[in-house]
mmCIF file of C-alpha atoms and ligand atoms in Angstrom:
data_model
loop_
_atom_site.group_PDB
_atom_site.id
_atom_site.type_symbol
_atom_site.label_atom_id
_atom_site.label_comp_id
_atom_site.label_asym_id
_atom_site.label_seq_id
_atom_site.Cartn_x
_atom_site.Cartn_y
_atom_site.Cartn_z
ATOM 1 C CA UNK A 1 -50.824 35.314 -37.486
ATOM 2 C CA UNK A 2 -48.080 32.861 -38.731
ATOM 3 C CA UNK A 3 -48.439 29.046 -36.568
ATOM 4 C CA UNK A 4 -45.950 28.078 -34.194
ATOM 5 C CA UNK A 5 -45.172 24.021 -34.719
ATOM 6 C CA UNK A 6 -44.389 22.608 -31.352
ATOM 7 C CA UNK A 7 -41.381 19.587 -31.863
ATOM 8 C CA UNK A 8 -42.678 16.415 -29.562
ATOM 9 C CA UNK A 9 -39.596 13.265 -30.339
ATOM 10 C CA UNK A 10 -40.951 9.770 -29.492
ATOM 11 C CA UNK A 11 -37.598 8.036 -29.446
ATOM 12 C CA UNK A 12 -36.876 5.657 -26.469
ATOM 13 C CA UNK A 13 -34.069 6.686 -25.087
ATOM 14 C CA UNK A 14 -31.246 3.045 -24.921
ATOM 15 C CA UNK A 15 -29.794 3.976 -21.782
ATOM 16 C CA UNK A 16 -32.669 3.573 -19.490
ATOM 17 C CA UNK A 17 -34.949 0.426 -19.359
ATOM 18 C CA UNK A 18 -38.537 2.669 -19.441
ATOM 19 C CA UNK A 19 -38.796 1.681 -22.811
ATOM 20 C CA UNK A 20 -41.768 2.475 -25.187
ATOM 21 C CA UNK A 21 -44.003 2.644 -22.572
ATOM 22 C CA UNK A 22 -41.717 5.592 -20.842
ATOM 23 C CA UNK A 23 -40.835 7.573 -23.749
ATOM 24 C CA UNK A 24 -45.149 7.901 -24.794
ATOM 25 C CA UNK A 25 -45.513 8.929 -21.564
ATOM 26 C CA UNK A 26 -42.983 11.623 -21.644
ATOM 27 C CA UNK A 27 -43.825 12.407 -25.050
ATOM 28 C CA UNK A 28 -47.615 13.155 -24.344
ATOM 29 C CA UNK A 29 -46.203 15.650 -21.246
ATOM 30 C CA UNK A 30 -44.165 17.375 -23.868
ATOM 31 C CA UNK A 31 -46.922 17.806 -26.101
ATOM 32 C CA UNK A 32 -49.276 19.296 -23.349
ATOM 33 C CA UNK A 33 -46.453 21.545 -22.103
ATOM 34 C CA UNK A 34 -46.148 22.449 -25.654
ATOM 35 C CA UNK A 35 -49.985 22.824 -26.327
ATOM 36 C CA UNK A 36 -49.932 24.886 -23.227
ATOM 37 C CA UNK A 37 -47.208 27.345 -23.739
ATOM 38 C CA UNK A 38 -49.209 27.874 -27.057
ATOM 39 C CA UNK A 39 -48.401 25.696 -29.972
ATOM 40 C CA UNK A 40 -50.672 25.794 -33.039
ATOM 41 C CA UNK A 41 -49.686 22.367 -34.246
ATOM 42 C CA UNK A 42 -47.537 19.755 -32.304
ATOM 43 C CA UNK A 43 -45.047 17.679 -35.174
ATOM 44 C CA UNK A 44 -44.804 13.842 -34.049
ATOM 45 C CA UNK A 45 -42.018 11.980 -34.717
ATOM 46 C CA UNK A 46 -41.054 8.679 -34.328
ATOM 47 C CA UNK A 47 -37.937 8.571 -36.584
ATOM 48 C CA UNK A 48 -34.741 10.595 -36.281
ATOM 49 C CA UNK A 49 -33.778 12.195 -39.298
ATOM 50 C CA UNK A 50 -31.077 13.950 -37.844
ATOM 51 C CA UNK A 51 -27.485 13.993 -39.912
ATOM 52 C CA UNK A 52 -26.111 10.825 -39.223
ATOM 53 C CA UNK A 53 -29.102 9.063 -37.827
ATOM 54 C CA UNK A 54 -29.824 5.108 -38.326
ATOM 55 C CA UNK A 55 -33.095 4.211 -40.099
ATOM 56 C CA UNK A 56 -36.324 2.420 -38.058
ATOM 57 C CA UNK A 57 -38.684 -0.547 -39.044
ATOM 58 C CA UNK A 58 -42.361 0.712 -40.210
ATOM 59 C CA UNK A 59 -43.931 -1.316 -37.179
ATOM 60 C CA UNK A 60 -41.335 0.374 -34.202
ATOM 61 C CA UNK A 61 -42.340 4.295 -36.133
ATOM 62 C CA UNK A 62 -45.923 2.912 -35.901
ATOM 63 C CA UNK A 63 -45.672 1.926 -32.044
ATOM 64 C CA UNK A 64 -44.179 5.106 -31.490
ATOM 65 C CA UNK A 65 -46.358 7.686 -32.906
ATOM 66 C CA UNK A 66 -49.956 6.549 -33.232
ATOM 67 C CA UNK A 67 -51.003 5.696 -29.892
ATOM 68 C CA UNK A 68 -49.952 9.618 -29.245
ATOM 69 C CA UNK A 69 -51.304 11.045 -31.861
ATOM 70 C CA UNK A 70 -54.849 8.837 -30.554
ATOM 71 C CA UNK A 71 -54.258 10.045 -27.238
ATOM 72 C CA UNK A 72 -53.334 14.156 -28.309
ATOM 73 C CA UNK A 73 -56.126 13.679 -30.441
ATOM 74 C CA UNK A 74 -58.687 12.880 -27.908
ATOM 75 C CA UNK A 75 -57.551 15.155 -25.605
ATOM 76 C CA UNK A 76 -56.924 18.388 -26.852
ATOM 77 C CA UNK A 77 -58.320 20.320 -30.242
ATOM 78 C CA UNK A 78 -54.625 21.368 -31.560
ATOM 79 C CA UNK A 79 -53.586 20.516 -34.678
ATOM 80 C CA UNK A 80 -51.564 17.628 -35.178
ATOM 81 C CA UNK A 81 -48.200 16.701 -37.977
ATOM 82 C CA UNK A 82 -47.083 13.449 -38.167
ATOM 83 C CA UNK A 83 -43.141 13.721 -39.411
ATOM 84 C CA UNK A 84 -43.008 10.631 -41.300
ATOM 85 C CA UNK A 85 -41.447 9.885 -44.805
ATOM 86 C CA UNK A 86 -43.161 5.909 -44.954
ATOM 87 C CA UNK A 87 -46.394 5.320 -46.605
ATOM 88 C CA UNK A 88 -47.709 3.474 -44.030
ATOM 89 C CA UNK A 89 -47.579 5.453 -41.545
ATOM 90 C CA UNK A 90 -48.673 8.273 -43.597
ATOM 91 C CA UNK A 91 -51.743 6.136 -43.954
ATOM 92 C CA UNK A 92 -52.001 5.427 -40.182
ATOM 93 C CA UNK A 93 -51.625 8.540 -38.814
ATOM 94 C CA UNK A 94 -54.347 10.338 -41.429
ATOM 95 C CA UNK A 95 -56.783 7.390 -40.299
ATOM 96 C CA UNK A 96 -55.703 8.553 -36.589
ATOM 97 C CA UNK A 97 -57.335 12.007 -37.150
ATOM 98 C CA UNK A 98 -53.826 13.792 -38.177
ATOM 99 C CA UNK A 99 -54.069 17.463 -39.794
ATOM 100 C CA UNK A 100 -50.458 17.519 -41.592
ATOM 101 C CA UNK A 101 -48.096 14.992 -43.293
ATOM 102 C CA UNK A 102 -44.797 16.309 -42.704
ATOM 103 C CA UNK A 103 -42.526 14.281 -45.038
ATOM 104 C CA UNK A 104 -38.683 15.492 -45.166
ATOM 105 C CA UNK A 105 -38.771 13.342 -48.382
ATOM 106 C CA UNK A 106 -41.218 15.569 -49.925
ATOM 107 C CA UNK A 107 -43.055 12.446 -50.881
ATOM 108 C CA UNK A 108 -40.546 10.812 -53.047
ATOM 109 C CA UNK A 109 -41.209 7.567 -51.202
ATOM 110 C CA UNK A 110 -42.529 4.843 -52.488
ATOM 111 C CA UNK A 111 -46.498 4.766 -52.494
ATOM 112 C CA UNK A 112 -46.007 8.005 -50.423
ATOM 113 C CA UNK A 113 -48.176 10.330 -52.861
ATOM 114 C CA UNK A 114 -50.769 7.751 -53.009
ATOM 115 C CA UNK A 115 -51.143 7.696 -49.053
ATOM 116 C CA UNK A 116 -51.824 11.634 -49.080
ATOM 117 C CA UNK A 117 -53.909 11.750 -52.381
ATOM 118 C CA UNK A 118 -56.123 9.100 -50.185
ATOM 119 C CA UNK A 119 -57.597 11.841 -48.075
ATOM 120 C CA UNK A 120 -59.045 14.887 -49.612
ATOM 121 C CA UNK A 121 -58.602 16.798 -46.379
ATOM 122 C CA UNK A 122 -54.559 15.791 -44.723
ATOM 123 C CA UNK A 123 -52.046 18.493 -45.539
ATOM 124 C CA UNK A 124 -48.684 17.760 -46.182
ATOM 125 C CA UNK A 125 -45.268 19.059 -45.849
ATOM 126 C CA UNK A 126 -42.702 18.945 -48.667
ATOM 127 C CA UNK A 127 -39.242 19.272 -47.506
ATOM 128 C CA UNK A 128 -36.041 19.756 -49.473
ATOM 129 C CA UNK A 129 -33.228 17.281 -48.694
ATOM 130 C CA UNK A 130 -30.333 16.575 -50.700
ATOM 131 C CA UNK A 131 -29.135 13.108 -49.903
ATOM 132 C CA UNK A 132 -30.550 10.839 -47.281
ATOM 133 C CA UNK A 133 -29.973 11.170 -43.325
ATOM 134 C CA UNK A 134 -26.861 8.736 -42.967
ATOM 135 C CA UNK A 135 -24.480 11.004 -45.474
ATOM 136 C CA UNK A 136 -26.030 14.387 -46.147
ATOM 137 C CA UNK A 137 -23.694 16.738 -44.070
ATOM 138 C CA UNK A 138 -20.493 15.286 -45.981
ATOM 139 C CA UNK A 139 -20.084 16.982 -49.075
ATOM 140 C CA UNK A 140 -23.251 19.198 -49.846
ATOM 141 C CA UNK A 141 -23.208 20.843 -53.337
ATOM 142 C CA UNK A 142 -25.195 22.651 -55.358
ATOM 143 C CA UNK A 143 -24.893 24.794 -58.834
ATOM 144 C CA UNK A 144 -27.200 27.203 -57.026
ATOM 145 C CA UNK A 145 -28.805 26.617 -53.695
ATOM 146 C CA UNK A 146 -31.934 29.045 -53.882
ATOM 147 C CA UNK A 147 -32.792 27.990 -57.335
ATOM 148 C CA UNK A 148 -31.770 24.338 -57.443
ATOM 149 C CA UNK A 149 -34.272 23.765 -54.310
ATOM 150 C CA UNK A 150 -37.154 26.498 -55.955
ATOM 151 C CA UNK A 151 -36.873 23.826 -58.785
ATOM 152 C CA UNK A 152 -37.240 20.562 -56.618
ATOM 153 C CA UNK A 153 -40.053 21.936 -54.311
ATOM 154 C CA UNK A 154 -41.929 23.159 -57.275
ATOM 155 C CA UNK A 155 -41.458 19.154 -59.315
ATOM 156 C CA UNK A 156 -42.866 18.519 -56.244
ATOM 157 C CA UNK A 157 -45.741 20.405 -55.888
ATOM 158 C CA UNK A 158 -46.467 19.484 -59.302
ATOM 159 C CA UNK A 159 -46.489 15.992 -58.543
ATOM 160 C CA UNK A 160 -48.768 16.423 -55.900
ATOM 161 C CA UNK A 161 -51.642 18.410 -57.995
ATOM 162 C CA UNK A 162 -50.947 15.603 -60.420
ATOM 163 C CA UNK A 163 -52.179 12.955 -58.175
ATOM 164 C CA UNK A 164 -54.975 15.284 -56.618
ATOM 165 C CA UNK A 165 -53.950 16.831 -53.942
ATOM 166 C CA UNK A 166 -55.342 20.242 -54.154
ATOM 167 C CA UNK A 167 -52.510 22.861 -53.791
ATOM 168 C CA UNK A 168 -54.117 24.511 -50.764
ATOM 169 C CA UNK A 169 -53.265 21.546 -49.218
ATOM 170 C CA UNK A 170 -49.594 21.721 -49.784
ATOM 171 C CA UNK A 171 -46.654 23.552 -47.485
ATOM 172 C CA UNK A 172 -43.260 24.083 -48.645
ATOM 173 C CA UNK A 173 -39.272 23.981 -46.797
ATOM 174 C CA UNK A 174 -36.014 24.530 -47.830
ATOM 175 C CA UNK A 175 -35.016 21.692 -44.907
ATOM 176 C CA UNK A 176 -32.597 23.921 -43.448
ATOM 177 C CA UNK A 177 -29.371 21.494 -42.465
ATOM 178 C CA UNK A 178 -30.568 18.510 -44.670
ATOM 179 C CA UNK A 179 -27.519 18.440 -47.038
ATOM 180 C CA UNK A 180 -26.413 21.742 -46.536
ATOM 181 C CA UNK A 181 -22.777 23.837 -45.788
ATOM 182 C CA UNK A 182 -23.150 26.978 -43.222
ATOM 183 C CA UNK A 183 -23.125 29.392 -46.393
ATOM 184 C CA UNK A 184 -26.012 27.650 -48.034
ATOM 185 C CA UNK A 185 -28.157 27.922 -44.608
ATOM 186 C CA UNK A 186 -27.524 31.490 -44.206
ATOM 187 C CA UNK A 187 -28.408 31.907 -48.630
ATOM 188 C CA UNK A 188 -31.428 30.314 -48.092
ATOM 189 C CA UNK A 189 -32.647 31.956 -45.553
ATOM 190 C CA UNK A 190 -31.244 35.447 -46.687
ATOM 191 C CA UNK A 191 -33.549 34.366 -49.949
ATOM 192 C CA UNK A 192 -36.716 33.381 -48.166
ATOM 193 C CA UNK A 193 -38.784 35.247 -49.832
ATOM 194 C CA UNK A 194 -38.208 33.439 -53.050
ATOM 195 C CA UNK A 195 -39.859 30.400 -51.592
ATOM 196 C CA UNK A 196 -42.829 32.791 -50.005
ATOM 197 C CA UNK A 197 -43.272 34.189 -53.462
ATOM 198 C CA UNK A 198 -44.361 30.971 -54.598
ATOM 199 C CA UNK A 199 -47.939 30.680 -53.133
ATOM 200 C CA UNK A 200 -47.236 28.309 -50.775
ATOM 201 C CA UNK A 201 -47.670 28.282 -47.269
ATOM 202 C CA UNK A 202 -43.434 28.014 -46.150
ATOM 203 C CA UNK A 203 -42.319 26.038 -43.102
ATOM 204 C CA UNK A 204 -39.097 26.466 -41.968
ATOM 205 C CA UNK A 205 -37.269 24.481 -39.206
ATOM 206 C CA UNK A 206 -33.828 26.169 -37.708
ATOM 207 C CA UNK A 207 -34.517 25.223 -33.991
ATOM 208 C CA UNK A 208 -31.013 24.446 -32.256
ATOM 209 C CA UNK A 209 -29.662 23.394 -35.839
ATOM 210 C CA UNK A 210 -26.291 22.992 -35.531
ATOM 211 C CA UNK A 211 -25.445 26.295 -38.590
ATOM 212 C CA UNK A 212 -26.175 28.128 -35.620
ATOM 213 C CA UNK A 213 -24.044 26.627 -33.554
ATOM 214 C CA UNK A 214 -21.087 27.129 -36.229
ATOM 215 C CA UNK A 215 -21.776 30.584 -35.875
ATOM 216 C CA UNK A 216 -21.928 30.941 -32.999
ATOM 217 C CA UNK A 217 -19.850 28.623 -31.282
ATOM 218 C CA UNK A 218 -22.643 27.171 -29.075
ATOM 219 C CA UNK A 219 -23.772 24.082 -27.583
ATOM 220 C CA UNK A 220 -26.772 22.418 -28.715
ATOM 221 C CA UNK A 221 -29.056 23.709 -25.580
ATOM 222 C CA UNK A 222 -27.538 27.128 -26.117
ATOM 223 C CA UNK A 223 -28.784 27.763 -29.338
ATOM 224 C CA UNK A 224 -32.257 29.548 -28.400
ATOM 225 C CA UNK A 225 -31.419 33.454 -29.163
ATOM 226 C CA UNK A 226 -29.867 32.158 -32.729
ATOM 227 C CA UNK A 227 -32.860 30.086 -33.234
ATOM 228 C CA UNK A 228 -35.185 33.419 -32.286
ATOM 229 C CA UNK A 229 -33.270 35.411 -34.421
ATOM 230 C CA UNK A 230 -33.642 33.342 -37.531
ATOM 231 C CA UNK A 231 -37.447 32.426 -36.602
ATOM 232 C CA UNK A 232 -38.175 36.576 -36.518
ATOM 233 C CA UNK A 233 -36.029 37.117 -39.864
ATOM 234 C CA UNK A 234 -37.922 33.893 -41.490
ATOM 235 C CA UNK A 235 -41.268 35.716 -40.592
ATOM 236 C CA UNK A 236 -40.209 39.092 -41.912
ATOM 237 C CA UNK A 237 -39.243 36.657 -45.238
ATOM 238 C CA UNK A 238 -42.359 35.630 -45.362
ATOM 239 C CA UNK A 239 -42.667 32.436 -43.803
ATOM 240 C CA UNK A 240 -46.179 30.904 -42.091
ATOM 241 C CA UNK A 241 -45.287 28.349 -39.645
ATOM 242 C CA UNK A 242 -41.984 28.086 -37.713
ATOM 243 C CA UNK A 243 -40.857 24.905 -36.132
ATOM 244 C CA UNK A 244 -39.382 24.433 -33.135
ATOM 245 C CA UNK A 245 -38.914 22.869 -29.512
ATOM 246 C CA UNK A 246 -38.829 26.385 -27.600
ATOM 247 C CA UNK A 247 -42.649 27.225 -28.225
ATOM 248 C CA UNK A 248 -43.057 29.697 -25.302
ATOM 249 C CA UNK A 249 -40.188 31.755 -26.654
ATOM 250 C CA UNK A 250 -41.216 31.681 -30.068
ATOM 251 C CA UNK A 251 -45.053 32.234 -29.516
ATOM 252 C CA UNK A 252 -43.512 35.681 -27.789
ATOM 253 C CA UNK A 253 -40.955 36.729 -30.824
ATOM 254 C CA UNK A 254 -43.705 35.895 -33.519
ATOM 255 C CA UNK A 255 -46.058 38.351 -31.168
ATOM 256 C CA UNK A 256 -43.853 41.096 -31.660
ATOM 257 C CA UNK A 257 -42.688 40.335 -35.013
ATOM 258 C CA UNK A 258 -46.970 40.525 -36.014
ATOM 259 C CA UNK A 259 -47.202 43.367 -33.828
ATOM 260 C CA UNK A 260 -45.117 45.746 -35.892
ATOM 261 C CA UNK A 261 -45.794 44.106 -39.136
ATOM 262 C CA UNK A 262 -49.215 44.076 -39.090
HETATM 263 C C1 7PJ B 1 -37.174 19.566 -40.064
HETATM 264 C C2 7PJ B 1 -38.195 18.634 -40.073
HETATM 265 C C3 7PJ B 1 -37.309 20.768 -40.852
HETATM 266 C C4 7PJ B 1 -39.472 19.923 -41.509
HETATM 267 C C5 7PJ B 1 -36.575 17.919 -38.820
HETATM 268 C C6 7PJ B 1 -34.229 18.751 -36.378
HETATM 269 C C7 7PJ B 1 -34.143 17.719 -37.429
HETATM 270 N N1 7PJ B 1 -39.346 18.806 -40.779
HETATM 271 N N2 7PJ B 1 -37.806 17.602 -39.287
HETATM 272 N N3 7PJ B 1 -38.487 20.880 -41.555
HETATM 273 N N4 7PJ B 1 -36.170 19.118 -39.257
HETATM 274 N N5 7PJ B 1 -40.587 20.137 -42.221
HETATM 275 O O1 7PJ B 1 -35.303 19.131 -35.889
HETATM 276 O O2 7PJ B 1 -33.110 19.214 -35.977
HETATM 277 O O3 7PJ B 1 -36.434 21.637 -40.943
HETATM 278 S S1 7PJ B 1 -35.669 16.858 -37.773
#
């Protein structure tokens, strides 16, 4: 059955004084709620890398995310993804036990290939992003979306054998909503199966994303029957793990979706 990837933020929250200390604590419920309404893997992240978002320092992400992972680690047998795009926390969090490196950089960072190539066990993530964070959503272009990313992801996977990281190691995503318009979300994911054809594992992340809001003319917390929809189609494309913050709901959809498929 395709994985469910359970979204658990560690990002203390500047309006009330709990600080670090607060936000791991919340962060470890939500990733035993999560574990508990069925997630396969729980993705860690200590860094926003939503449009827009400000950058953090390597020892803050670090702070953030490792005593978790330690703690998730010793406490429950689920897998574990550390969404990180800096080397050193790559190299942190694969010492900490993790099972994925999920890099939105697709491992462009410096010394970021080396940090996975170190272990002959991590997996990792490569996501397509055109742009950085900061700018991304202002003037996304492309000669053609499906095939301009099919060409990145597979430099990228190349890159990765290259260095030695075995290519059953490797998962691949389009990074729905990192530098890209409405029409290229909906393109991409009307062409999944061009990414599924490739051999790799796909991992696609629409939860809440705010193309479904467009379309639908929701709020952010109103966005879980769009998010369903697209997380059923995704599987029917071909996809393996879906990521998202509703786990409960999803676990049920992919159910159904396996039950008639398979
Ligand atoms: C994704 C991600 C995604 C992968 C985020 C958000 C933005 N990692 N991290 N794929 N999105 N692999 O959740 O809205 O789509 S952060």
């Amino acid at each position: 059955m395709q994985k469910v990837m359970g979204i658990v933020n560690v990002t203390p929250d500047s309006f009330s004084d709990g600080g670090l200390f607060l936000s791991q604590n919340n962060a470890f419920k939500q990733a035993k709620q999560l574990i508990a309404e069925g997630a396969d893997i729980i993705d860690i992240g200590g860094e926003s890398t939503r449009p827009g978002a400000e950058p953090v320092s390597v020892q803050e992400e670090l702070d953030r995310v490792i005593p978790l992972v330690e703690k998730i680690r010793a406490e429950f047998s689920v897998s574990i993804s550390v969404d990180t795009s800096k080397s050193l926390v790559m190299r942190e969090a694969i010492a900490a036990g993790v099972d994925i490196i999920n890099d939105v950089m697709a491992l462009t960072g410096e010394d970021s290939i080396a940090a996975v190539a170190a272990s002959d066990t991590v997996k990792v993530c490569l996501m397509h992003m055109q742009g950085e964070p900061r700018t991304m959503q202002k003037n996304p272009k492309y000669d053609n979306v499906i095939e301009d990313i099919k060409a990145f992801l597979l430099m990228r996977t190349q890159a990765c054998i290259n260095a030695g990281i075995t290519s059953n190691r490797i998962i691949i995503d389009p990074g729905f909503g990192f530098g890209k318009t409405v029409v290229h979300n909906l393109l991409l994911m009307k062409n999944l199966q061009v990414f599924s054809q490739l051999g790799y594992p796909v991992l696609v992340g629409i939860s809440r994303k705010s193309f479904i809001g467009n379309i639908l003319n929701k709020q952010v917390t109103e966005r879980l029957y769009g998010s369903l929809a697209l997380a059923v189609l995704a599987i029917s494309k071909g996809a393996s793990i879906i990521r998202t913050h509703d786990v409960a709901a999803t676990v049920d959809a992919l159910k159904m979706t396996d039950a008639v498929l398979n």
